[in-house]
Coordinates of C-alpha atoms and ligand atoms in Angstrom, one line a residue:
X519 CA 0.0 0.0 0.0
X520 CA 2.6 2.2 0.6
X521 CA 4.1 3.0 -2.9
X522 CA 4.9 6.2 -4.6
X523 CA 3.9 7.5 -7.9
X524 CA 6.4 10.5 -9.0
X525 CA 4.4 13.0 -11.1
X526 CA 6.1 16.4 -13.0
X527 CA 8.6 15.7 -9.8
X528 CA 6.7 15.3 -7.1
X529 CA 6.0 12.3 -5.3
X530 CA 2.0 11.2 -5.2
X531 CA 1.2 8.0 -3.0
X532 CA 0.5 5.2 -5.2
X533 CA -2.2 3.7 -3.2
X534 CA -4.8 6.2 -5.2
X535 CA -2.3 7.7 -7.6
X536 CA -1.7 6.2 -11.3
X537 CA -0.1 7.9 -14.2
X538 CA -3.4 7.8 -15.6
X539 CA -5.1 9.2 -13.0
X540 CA -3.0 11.9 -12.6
X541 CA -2.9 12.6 -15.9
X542 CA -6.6 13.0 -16.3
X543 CA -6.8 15.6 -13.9
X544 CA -4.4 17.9 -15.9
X545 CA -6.6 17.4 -19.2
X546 CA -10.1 17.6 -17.6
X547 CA -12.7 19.6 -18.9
X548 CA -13.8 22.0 -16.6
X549 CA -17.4 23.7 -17.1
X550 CA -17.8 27.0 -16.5
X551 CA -20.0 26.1 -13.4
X552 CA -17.6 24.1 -11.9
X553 CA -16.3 25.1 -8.3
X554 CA -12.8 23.9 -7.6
X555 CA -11.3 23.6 -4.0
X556 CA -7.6 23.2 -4.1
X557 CA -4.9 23.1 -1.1
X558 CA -1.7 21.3 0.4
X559 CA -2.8 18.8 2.3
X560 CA -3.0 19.3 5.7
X561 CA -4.3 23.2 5.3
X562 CA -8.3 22.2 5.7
X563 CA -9.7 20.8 3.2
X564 CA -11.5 18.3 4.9
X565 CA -13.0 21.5 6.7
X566 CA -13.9 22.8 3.6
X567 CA -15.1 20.8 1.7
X568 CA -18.0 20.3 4.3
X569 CA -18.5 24.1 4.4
X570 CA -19.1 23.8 0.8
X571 CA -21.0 21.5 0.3
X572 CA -23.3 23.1 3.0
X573 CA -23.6 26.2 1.2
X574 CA -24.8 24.2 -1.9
X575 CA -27.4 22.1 0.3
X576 CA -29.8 24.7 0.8
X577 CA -30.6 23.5 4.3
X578 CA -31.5 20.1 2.7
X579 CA -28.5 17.8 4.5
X580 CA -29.0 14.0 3.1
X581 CA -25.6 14.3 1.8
X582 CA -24.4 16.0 5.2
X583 CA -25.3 12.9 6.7
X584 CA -25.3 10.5 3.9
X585 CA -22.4 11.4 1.4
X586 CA -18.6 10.9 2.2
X587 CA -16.8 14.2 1.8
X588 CA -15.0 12.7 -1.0
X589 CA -18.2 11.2 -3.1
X590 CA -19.4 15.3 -2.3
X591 CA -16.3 16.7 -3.4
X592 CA -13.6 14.0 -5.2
X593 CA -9.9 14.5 -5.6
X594 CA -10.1 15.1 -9.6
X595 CA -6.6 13.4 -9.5
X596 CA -6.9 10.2 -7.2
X597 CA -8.4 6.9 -9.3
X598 CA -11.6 6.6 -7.6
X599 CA -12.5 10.0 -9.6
X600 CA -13.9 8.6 -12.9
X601 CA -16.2 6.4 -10.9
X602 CA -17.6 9.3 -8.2
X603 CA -17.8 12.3 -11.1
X604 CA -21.1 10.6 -13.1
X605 CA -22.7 10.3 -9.4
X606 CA -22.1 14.0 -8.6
X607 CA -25.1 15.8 -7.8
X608 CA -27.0 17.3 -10.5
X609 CA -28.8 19.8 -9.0
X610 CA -25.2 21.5 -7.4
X611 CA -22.7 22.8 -9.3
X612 CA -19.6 20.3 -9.7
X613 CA -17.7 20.6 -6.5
X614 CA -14.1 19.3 -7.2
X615 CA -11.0 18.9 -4.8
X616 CA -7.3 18.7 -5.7
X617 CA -3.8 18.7 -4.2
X618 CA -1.9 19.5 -7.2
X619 CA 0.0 22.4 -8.7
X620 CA -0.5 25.3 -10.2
X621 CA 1.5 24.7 -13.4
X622 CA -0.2 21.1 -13.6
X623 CA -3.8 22.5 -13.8
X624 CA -3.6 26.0 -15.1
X625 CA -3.8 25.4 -18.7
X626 CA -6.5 22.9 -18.1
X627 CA -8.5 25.4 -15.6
X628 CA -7.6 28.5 -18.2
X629 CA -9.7 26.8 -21.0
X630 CA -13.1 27.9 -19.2
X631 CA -13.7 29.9 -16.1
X632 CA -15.0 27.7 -13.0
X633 CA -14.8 28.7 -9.6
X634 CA -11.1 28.3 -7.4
X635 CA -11.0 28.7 -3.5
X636 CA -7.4 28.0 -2.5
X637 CA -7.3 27.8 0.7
X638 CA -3.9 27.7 3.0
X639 CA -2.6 27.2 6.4
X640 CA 0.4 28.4 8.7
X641 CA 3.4 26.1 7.2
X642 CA 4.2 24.9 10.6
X643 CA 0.5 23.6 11.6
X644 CA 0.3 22.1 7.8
X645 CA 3.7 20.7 8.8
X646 CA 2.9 19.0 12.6
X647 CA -0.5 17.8 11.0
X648 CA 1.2 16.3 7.7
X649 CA 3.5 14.7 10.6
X650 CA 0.7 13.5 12.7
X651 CA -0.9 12.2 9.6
X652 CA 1.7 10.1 8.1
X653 CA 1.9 8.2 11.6
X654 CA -1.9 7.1 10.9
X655 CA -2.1 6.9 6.9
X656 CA -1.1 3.3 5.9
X657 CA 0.1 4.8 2.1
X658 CA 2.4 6.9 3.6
X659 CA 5.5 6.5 5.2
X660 CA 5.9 6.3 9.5
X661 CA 8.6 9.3 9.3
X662 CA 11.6 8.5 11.1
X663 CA 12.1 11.5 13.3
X664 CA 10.2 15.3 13.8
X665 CA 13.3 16.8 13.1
X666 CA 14.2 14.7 9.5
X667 CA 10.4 15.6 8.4
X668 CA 10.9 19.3 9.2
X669 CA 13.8 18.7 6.9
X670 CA 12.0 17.0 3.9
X671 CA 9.2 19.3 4.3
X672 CA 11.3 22.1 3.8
X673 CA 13.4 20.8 1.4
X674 CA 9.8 19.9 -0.8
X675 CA 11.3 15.8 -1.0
X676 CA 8.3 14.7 0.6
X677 CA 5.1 13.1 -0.5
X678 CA 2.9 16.5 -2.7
X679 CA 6.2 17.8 -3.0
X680 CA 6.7 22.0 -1.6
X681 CA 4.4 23.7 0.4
X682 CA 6.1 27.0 -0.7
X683 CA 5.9 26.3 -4.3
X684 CA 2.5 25.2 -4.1
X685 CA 1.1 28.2 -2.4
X686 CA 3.2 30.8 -4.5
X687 CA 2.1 28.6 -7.9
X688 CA -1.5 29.2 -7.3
X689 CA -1.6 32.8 -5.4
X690 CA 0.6 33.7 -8.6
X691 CA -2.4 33.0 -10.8
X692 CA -5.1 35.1 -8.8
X693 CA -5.3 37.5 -11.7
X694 CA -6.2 34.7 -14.0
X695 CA -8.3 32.7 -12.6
X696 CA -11.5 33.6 -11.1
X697 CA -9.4 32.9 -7.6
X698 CA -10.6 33.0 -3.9
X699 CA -8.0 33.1 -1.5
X700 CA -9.0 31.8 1.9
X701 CA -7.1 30.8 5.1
X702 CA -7.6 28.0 8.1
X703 CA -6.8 30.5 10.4
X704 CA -9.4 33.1 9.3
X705 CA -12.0 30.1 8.9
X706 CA -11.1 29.3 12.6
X707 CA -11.4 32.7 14.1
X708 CA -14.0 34.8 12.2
X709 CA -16.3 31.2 11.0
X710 CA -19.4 33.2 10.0
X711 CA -17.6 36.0 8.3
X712 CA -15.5 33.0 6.3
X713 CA -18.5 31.6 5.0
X714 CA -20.5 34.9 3.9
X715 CA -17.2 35.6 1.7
X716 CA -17.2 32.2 0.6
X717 CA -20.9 32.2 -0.5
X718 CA -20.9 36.1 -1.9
X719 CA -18.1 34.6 -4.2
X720 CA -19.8 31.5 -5.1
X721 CA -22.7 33.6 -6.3
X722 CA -24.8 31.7 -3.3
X723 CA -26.1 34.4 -0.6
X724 CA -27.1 32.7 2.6
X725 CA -29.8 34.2 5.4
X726 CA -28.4 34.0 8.9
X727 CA -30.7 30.6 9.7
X728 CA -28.8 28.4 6.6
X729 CA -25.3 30.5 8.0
X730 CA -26.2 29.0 11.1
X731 CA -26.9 25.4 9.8
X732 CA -23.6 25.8 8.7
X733 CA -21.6 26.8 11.3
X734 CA -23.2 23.9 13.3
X735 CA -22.7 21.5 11.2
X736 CA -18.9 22.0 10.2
X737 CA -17.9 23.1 13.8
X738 CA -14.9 20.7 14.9
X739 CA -17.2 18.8 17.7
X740 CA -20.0 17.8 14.7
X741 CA -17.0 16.9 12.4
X742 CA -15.3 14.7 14.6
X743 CA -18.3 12.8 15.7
X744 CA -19.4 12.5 11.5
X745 CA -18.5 9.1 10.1
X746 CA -19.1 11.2 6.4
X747 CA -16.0 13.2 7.3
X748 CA -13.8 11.8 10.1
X749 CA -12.5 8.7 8.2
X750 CA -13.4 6.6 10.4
X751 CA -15.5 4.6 7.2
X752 CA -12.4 3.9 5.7
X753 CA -10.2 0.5 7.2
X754 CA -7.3 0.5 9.6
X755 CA -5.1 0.0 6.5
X756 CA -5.6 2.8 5.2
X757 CA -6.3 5.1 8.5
X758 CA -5.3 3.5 11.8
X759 CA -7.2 5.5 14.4
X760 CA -6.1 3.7 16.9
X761 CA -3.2 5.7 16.5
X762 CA -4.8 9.0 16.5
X763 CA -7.7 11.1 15.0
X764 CA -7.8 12.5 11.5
X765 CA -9.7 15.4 13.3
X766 CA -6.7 15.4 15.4
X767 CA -6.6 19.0 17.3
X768 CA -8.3 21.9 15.2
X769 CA -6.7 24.7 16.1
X770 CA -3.9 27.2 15.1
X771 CA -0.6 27.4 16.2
X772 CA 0.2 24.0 17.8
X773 CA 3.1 24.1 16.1
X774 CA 4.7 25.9 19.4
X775 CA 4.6 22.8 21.2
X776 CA 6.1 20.7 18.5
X777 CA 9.0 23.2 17.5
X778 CA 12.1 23.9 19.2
X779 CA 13.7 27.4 19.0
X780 CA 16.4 25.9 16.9
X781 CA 14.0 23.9 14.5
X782 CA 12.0 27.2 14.8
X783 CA 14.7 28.7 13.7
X784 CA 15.6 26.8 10.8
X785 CA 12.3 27.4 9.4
X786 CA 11.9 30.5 9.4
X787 CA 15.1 31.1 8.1
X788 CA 14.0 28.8 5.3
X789 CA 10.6 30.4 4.8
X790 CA 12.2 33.8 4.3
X791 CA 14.2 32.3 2.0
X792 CA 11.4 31.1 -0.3
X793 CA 8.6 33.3 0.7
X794 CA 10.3 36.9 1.6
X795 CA 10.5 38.0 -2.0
X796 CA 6.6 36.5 -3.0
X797 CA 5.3 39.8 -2.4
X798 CA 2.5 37.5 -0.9
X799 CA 1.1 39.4 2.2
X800 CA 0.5 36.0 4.3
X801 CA -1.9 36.5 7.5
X802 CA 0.0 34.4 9.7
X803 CA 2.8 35.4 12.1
X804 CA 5.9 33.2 12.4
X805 CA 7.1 33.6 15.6
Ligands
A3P1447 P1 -4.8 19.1 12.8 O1 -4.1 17.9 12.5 O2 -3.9 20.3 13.1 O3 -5.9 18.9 13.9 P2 -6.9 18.3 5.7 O4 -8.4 18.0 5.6 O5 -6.4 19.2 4.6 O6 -6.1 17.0 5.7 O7 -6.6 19.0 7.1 C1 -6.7 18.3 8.3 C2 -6.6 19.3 9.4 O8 -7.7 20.2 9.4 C3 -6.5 18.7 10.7 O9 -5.6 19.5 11.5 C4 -7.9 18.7 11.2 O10 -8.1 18.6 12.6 C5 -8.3 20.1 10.7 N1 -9.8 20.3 10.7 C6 -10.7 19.5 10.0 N2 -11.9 20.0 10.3 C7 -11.8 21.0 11.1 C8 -12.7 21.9 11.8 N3 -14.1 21.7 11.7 N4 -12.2 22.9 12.6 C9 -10.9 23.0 12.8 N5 -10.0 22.2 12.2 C10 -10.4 21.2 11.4

């Protein structure tokens, strides 16, 4: 299960990578309706995904309670995605997830004009979650030590490759693509604020009763306890939770606990590095 599939350079896990697959997702044919949620793994998407598709529910939540959040929203790149597209909801617009780049889907996405919400975390949260994560995913790698993942993760060797190339790839194309930029941390502290912006860009107005269906139902204590997004449906192959949660923590700026002041150092000296001259104005502090 746990192979690697090395795409344009960066390493995919095999378990629901292909060639194929991965090379669909760079020549799909997006619709003009489409709405496309892209991020790094580890920066929310779960999170979401379910505030997404609650906007498009209209207070009706079968697939709330009925629908894993990736038959709602699948990865357009992972091989279950040929299968789950025909099923997707006809009376929604097509919600669609991905992990990958910028340069990888840009021409593809430039062809017709759907919807993109990129949303991004602090590196350092992304960074102890991805850690956290590979411990319980069974197609990924047990890493060997904190300190050798901050290394790989900084380096962009391990699995989806560079945070900081992903995040300056697609907030390089907000002029042209019709391109929300949203972050966990502003989901996390102003939630109801988040989710007007989301829906006044989606072209979906909420009242304050659906805004509050919403807010209920992707609030961290609804999410962990919901079998449609916890991955707890999937086997202990593939998640071991027994190991820990997928909804692990929730919150910003764990990394402190994680982080010593000389890894903390190291970082930041690296993220200045890549990020200082991205003329990027990021929201989150790095001390
Ligand atoms: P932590 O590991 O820091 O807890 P992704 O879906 O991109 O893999 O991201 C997973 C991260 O998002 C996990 O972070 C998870 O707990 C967090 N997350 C998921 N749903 C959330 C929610 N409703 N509120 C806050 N954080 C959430």
């Amino acid at each position: 299960m746990n192979t690697t599939e090395i795409f344009d350079g960066v390493r995919f896990p095999g378990f629901m990578h292909t060639p194929e697959s991965l090379q669909a997702a760079c020549t799909f044919q997006f619709q003009d309706t489409d709405i496309l949620l892209v991020t790094f793994p580890k920066s929310g998407t779960t999170w979401m995904q379910q505030v997404l598709s609650l906007i498009f529910c209209e207070g009706h939540l079968w697939p709330i309670h009925h629908l894993p959040n990736w038959a709602r929203m699948p990865w357009m790149e992972q091989t279950s995605f040929s299968s789950l597209l025909p099923q997707l909801n006809t009376s929604w617009p097509r919600l669609l997830t991905s992990h990958l780049y910028a340069k990888v889907l840009a021409p593809a996405l430039m062809k017709s004009k759907p919807k993109v919400v990129y949303m991004a975390r602090n590196p350092k949260d992304v960074l102890v979650s991805f850690y956290h994560f590979h411990r319980i995913a069974g197609f990924l790698p047990n890493p060997s030590s904190f300190e050798d993942f901050v290394d790989e993760f900084l380096e962009g060797t391990g699995f989806f490759g560079s945070w900081f190339d992903h995040v300056k790839g697609w907030l390089g194309l907000q002029k042209d693509l019709d391109l929300l930029f949203v972050t966990y941390e502003e989901l996390h502290k102003e939630p109801r604020f988040t989710i007007q912006k989301l829906s006044e860009f989606l072209g979906h107005p909420l009242g304050p009763e659906e805004e509050d269906v919403i807010l209920e139902h992707c609030s961290f204590s609804f999410m962990s306890q919901s079998n449609m997004v916890n991955y707890s449906l999937l086997s202990k192959e593939i998640i071991d939770h027994s190991q820990g949660k997928f909804l692990r923590k929730g919150v910003v700026g764990n990394w402190r606990e994680h982080f010593t002041p000389d890894l903390n150092k190291k970082f930041n000296a690296v993220y200045e590095a890549k990020m200082g001259d991205s003329g990027l104005c990021l929201p989150w502090t790095m001390d």
